[in-house]
DNA sequence: TTGAAAGCGCTAACAA
DNA sequence: TTGTTAGCGCTTTCAA
């Protein structure tokens, strides 16, 4: 009997497949009351809501584990600012929760819109106490600095070649810049060393030309820094090339940066504090499951530590 | 009466909004028989299925117009190769059509899997006669070459610093490389000039270090090319730097490349044949609508012409 | 003009 | 163990 049943169910499954039967996800959703879907909300502007590939990989892997799928909602930034526009993903019921990816200049009303509609949501890379996941940028700054200190450097500067001071301490900058700088300052203070902040002229839109030159004047000082902790970006190449010119060595200035992956600069792999993007994606989805289960309960944000990956851009001082 | 009805319906809509009512997309899908959703299928490996941001923007804009949303399916490449694994997006009914983004090394069985399940689909950036959208890479190669010819160059080479010959003419390379080369050859032949192909040693994985050096030996020849058409990638920077060293001018060798956007190389905007990614995204979605309406009818692939955007990397010969 | 009901495909609960 | 049915939320159709 039992044996019979097993065989029969097997036959049924085979026949179903042969006939190309596929269960209807909508019907199942309606019955079960949940969509098995997570919405990913971001803007059209990449810089507003940058989503590194590594993070997406983490997200997809985890979503797969929960047998969910992702619904992508890329929202037109201008329309969102204007009155009354509500994107489809908020207007209709179609996902169980939202992953919100706005790190810079979050569109007006986005936050209220999401709260009003009471959809369980988790934010990526924003500095808020609850319901978000982000890397520990303070620790990242520390790690980078301590790495240079371990190599005997004493004159270490923190550099961001792409932003000026007004921007860095203004309302439009991302907290990660200030946090990494803070971590750098902490490490320097603990080592009893003075801090130094080197900022650049503000660069223009990426597609614009010409860009203002990267600030390299500090390299001309007799007592110039021997190591730098960089916020990111491509300025490091210019530093290396200038070092090549001046000291005959691309690696004359030791450099550490913070990034999602190791960046190659003139065939030199940069020593990098790796942002744990994949893990961030994973934990964000896991956090979101909890929020879906109990939408009213806010959950403390998760702050994920970073790891240093040594390259070839740091020498003994 | 009529007036009354209008006011009443307004009141109802307001109340609905106030109470946070949102129609259930699944219920609607079940009733209407269509999901108003497009699935985007890609692999985890970025190089296998690269999806430039511009293309996604075009896709999202168009999908918005049709009141659809995107479902993202990132498929684990290994599992797909192994027997029996069928991803959720194919296993269940949840989208009206698929946008398939595999340009390189399409996983075994992916094609049959999609055909077997008979889901209307459009492929991106593949060389097939029906149901795909891609840029006109032959024309791209021509445009780049003609641009150099117009500037008086006669010794023009086609370069790809990242692949060797075995790869280029082997089964694993992307058709776009051969097409761009073909376009280059056509233009040179029409001008009565000899062609020259410069390939590099194969580069290793992006994250690996060190990379083999870019081939620059041709620059040492007395009769070296004065202009190059490049397939893409970062080799141009090395050429410019070598030109700087040798001729005291970063722009001594005129360079044109093909890319989704203008690339800045040592503050020089490269003359670029722009791949019309946004339009590709748009047309792909439009094509997909037709396929959804009539799934049995194959539609000839659309080949989108490119445009040249002048920069500062081409000088009169 | 307004209201009731049927049915989309599925599953969980219930009856045979 | 097996087969039947109710109902998820929506829209369309039909009846009042």
PDB file of N, CA, C and O in Angstrom, chain B residues 278-314:
ATOM      1  N   UNK B 278      21.118  51.981 -22.875  1.00  0.00           N
ATOM      2  CA  UNK B 278      19.792  52.348 -22.406  1.00  0.00           C
ATOM      3  C   UNK B 278      18.749  51.963 -23.448  1.00  0.00           C
ATOM      4  O   UNK B 278      17.712  51.385 -23.124  1.00  0.00           O
ATOM      5  N   UNK B 279      19.080  52.262 -24.695  1.00  0.00           N
ATOM      6  CA  UNK B 279      18.164  51.911 -25.776  1.00  0.00           C
ATOM      7  C   UNK B 279      18.015  50.393 -25.900  1.00  0.00           C
ATOM      8  O   UNK B 279      16.925  49.884 -26.156  1.00  0.00           O
ATOM      9  N   UNK B 280      19.098  49.688 -25.694  1.00  0.00           N
ATOM     10  CA  UNK B 280      19.030  48.228 -25.741  1.00  0.00           C
ATOM     11  C   UNK B 280      18.046  47.720 -24.690  1.00  0.00           C
ATOM     12  O   UNK B 280      17.194  46.875 -24.967  1.00  0.00           O
ATOM     13  N   UNK B 281      18.144  48.286 -23.494  1.00  0.00           N
ATOM     14  CA  UNK B 281      17.219  47.905 -22.431  1.00  0.00           C
ATOM     15  C   UNK B 281      15.778  48.182 -22.822  1.00  0.00           C
ATOM     16  O   UNK B 281      14.894  47.338 -22.639  1.00  0.00           O
ATOM     17  N   UNK B 282      15.578  49.375 -23.370  1.00  0.00           N
ATOM     18  CA  UNK B 282      14.230  49.769 -23.783  1.00  0.00           C
ATOM     19  C   UNK B 282      13.681  48.815 -24.832  1.00  0.00           C
ATOM     20  O   UNK B 282      12.583  48.273 -24.693  1.00  0.00           O
ATOM     21  N   UNK B 283      14.450  48.610 -25.866  1.00  0.00           N
ATOM     22  CA  UNK B 283      13.961  47.797 -26.983  1.00  0.00           C
ATOM     23  C   UNK B 283      13.763  46.344 -26.565  1.00  0.00           C
ATOM     24  O   UNK B 283      12.867  45.663 -27.064  1.00  0.00           O
ATOM     25  N   UNK B 284      14.617  45.881 -25.683  1.00  0.00           N
ATOM     26  CA  UNK B 284      14.476  44.501 -25.215  1.00  0.00           C
ATOM     27  C   UNK B 284      13.117  44.316 -24.545  1.00  0.00           C
ATOM     28  O   UNK B 284      12.414  43.335 -24.794  1.00  0.00           O
ATOM     29  N   UNK B 285      12.751  45.265 -23.701  1.00  0.00           N
ATOM     30  CA  UNK B 285      11.463  45.153 -23.012  1.00  0.00           C
ATOM     31  C   UNK B 285      10.313  45.275 -24.007  1.00  0.00           C
ATOM     32  O   UNK B 285       9.316  44.543 -23.923  1.00  0.00           O
ATOM     33  N   UNK B 286      10.462  46.153 -24.969  1.00  0.00           N
ATOM     34  CA  UNK B 286       9.395  46.304 -25.969  1.00  0.00           C
ATOM     35  C   UNK B 286       9.241  45.027 -26.800  1.00  0.00           C
ATOM     36  O   UNK B 286       8.131  44.570 -27.059  1.00  0.00           O
ATOM     37  N   UNK B 287      10.367  44.474 -27.188  1.00  0.00           N
ATOM     38  CA  UNK B 287      10.338  43.208 -27.927  1.00  0.00           C
ATOM     39  C   UNK B 287       9.657  42.131 -27.089  1.00  0.00           C
ATOM     40  O   UNK B 287       8.851  41.343 -27.576  1.00  0.00           O
ATOM     41  N   UNK B 288       9.996  42.137 -25.814  1.00  0.00           N
ATOM     42  CA  UNK B 288       9.450  41.120 -24.918  1.00  0.00           C
ATOM     43  C   UNK B 288       7.924  41.212 -24.836  1.00  0.00           C
ATOM     44  O   UNK B 288       7.238  40.188 -24.778  1.00  0.00           O
ATOM     45  N   UNK B 289       7.401  42.431 -24.858  1.00  0.00           N
ATOM     46  CA  UNK B 289       5.936  42.579 -24.826  1.00  0.00           C
ATOM     47  C   UNK B 289       5.314  41.860 -26.020  1.00  0.00           C
ATOM     48  O   UNK B 289       4.285  41.192 -25.891  1.00  0.00           O
ATOM     49  N   UNK B 290       5.927  42.034 -27.178  1.00  0.00           N
ATOM     50  CA  UNK B 290       5.388  41.376 -28.372  1.00  0.00           C
ATOM     51  C   UNK B 290       5.463  39.862 -28.239  1.00  0.00           C
ATOM     52  O   UNK B 290       4.553  39.143 -28.626  1.00  0.00           O
ATOM     53  N   UNK B 291       6.570  39.396 -27.681  1.00  0.00           N
ATOM     54  CA  UNK B 291       6.719  37.959 -27.506  1.00  0.00           C
ATOM     55  C   UNK B 291       5.678  37.438 -26.520  1.00  0.00           C
ATOM     56  O   UNK B 291       5.185  36.322 -26.650  1.00  0.00           O
ATOM     57  N   UNK B 292       5.365  38.247 -25.526  1.00  0.00           N
ATOM     58  CA  UNK B 292       4.368  37.823 -24.542  1.00  0.00           C
ATOM     59  C   UNK B 292       2.987  37.725 -25.196  1.00  0.00           C
ATOM     60  O   UNK B 292       2.242  36.777 -24.959  1.00  0.00           O
ATOM     61  N   UNK B 293       2.708  38.694 -26.037  1.00  0.00           N
ATOM     62  CA  UNK B 293       1.415  38.679 -26.726  1.00  0.00           C
ATOM     63  C   UNK B 293       1.272  37.471 -27.642  1.00  0.00           C
ATOM     64  O   UNK B 293       0.202  36.910 -27.773  1.00  0.00           O
ATOM     65  N   UNK B 294       2.365  37.108 -28.276  1.00  0.00           N
ATOM     66  CA  UNK B 294       2.310  36.010 -29.239  1.00  0.00           C
ATOM     67  C   UNK B 294       3.548  35.130 -29.072  1.00  0.00           C
ATOM     68  O   UNK B 294       4.505  35.225 -29.838  1.00  0.00           O
ATOM     69  N   UNK B 295       3.516  34.255 -28.078  1.00  0.00           N
ATOM     70  CA  UNK B 295       4.724  33.530 -27.672  1.00  0.00           C
ATOM     71  C   UNK B 295       5.290  32.606 -28.746  1.00  0.00           C
ATOM     72  O   UNK B 295       6.472  32.293 -28.715  1.00  0.00           O
ATOM     73  N   UNK B 296       4.459  32.214 -29.680  1.00  0.00           N
ATOM     74  CA  UNK B 296       4.929  31.241 -30.663  1.00  0.00           C
ATOM     75  C   UNK B 296       5.682  31.905 -31.808  1.00  0.00           C
ATOM     76  O   UNK B 296       6.438  31.262 -32.529  1.00  0.00           O
ATOM     77  N   UNK B 297       5.471  33.186 -31.952  1.00  0.00           N
ATOM     78  CA  UNK B 297       6.066  33.898 -33.080  1.00  0.00           C
ATOM     79  C   UNK B 297       7.432  34.466 -32.701  1.00  0.00           C
ATOM     80  O   UNK B 297       7.540  35.330 -31.827  1.00  0.00           O
ATOM     81  N   UNK B 298       8.464  33.975 -33.356  1.00  0.00           N
ATOM     82  CA  UNK B 298       9.791  34.534 -33.123  1.00  0.00           C
ATOM     83  C   UNK B 298       9.922  35.869 -33.848  1.00  0.00           C
ATOM     84  O   UNK B 298       9.351  36.065 -34.919  1.00  0.00           O
ATOM     85  N   UNK B 299      10.675  36.764 -33.247  1.00  0.00           N
ATOM     86  CA  UNK B 299      10.819  38.097 -33.826  1.00  0.00           C
ATOM     87  C   UNK B 299      12.291  38.323 -34.160  1.00  0.00           C
ATOM     88  O   UNK B 299      13.160  38.002 -33.351  1.00  0.00           O
ATOM     89  N   UNK B 300      12.584  38.846 -35.335  1.00  0.00           N
ATOM     90  CA  UNK B 300      13.990  39.071 -35.703  1.00  0.00           C
ATOM     91  C   UNK B 300      14.697  39.933 -34.654  1.00  0.00           C
ATOM     92  O   UNK B 300      14.118  40.880 -34.137  1.00  0.00           O
ATOM     93  N   UNK B 301      15.925  39.587 -34.367  1.00  0.00           N
ATOM     94  CA  UNK B 301      16.688  40.329 -33.370  1.00  0.00           C
ATOM     95  C   UNK B 301      16.887  41.781 -33.788  1.00  0.00           C
ATOM     96  O   UNK B 301      16.939  42.083 -34.972  1.00  0.00           O
ATOM     97  N   UNK B 302      16.972  42.638 -32.804  1.00  0.00           N
ATOM     98  CA  UNK B 302      17.232  44.048 -33.106  1.00  0.00           C
ATOM     99  C   UNK B 302      18.697  44.361 -32.870  1.00  0.00           C
ATOM    100  O   UNK B 302      19.262  44.015 -31.837  1.00  0.00           O
ATOM    101  N   UNK B 303      19.275  45.004 -33.846  1.00  0.00           N
ATOM    102  CA  UNK B 303      20.692  45.369 -33.756  1.00  0.00           C
ATOM    103  C   UNK B 303      20.768  46.886 -33.727  1.00  0.00           C
ATOM    104  O   UNK B 303      20.387  47.557 -34.680  1.00  0.00           O
ATOM    105  N   UNK B 304      21.225  47.426 -32.604  1.00  0.00           N
ATOM    106  CA  UNK B 304      21.143  48.870 -32.395  1.00  0.00           C
ATOM    107  C   UNK B 304      22.466  49.545 -32.763  1.00  0.00           C
ATOM    108  O   UNK B 304      23.526  49.148 -32.270  1.00  0.00           O
ATOM    109  N   UNK B 305      22.404  50.555 -33.600  1.00  0.00           N
ATOM    110  CA  UNK B 305      23.636  51.254 -33.978  1.00  0.00           C
ATOM    111  C   UNK B 305      24.223  52.063 -32.821  1.00  0.00           C
ATOM    112  O   UNK B 305      23.507  52.495 -31.926  1.00  0.00           O
ATOM    113  N   UNK B 306      25.545  52.244 -32.874  1.00  0.00           N
ATOM    114  CA  UNK B 306      26.253  52.989 -31.834  1.00  0.00           C
ATOM    115  C   UNK B 306      26.556  54.404 -32.316  1.00  0.00           C
ATOM    116  O   UNK B 306      26.420  54.714 -33.490  1.00  0.00           O
ATOM    117  N   UNK B 307      26.984  55.238 -31.380  1.00  0.00           N
ATOM    118  CA  UNK B 307      27.361  56.603 -31.739  1.00  0.00           C
ATOM    119  C   UNK B 307      28.733  56.921 -31.196  1.00  0.00           C
ATOM    120  O   UNK B 307      29.092  56.510 -30.100  1.00  0.00           O
ATOM    121  N   UNK B 308      29.466  57.717 -31.950  1.00  0.00           N
ATOM    122  CA  UNK B 308      30.783  58.103 -31.474  1.00  0.00           C
ATOM    123  C   UNK B 308      30.701  59.356 -30.633  1.00  0.00           C
ATOM    124  O   UNK B 308      30.023  60.315 -31.011  1.00  0.00           O
ATOM    125  N   UNK B 309      31.327  59.339 -29.491  1.00  0.00           N
ATOM    126  CA  UNK B 309      31.440  60.561 -28.701  1.00  0.00           C
ATOM    127  C   UNK B 309      32.905  60.975 -28.637  1.00  0.00           C
ATOM    128  O   UNK B 309      33.741  60.263 -28.069  1.00  0.00           O
ATOM    129  N   UNK B 310      33.178  62.125 -29.232  1.00  0.00           N
ATOM    130  CA  UNK B 310      34.566  62.578 -29.302  1.00  0.00           C
ATOM    131  C   UNK B 310      35.065  62.992 -27.930  1.00  0.00           C
ATOM    132  O   UNK B 310      34.313  63.516 -27.114  1.00  0.00           O
ATOM    133  N   UNK B 311      36.309  62.710 -27.649  1.00  0.00           N
ATOM    134  CA  UNK B 311      36.940  63.117 -26.403  1.00  0.00           C
ATOM    135  C   UNK B 311      38.212  63.884 -26.714  1.00  0.00           C
ATOM    136  O   UNK B 311      38.209  64.739 -27.608  1.00  0.00           O
ATOM    137  N   UNK B 312      39.286  63.537 -26.042  1.00  0.00           N
ATOM    138  CA  UNK B 312      40.535  64.258 -26.254  1.00  0.00           C
ATOM    139  C   UNK B 312      41.693  63.312 -26.546  1.00  0.00           C
ATOM    140  O   UNK B 312      42.845  63.685 -26.391  1.00  0.00           O
ATOM    141  N   UNK B 313      41.365  62.089 -26.930  1.00  0.00           N
ATOM    142  CA  UNK B 313      42.434  61.111 -27.093  1.00  0.00           C
ATOM    143  C   UNK B 313      42.793  60.875 -28.563  1.00  0.00           C
ATOM    144  O   UNK B 313      43.602  60.013 -28.867  1.00  0.00           O
ATOM    145  N   UNK B 314      42.178  61.641 -29.468  1.00  0.00           N
ATOM    146  CA  UNK B 314      42.528  61.515 -30.885  1.00  0.00           C
ATOM    147  C   UNK B 314      43.018  62.856 -31.409  1.00  0.00           C
ATOM    148  O   UNK B 314      42.329  63.870 -31.273  1.00  0.00           O
TER     149      UNK B 314
END
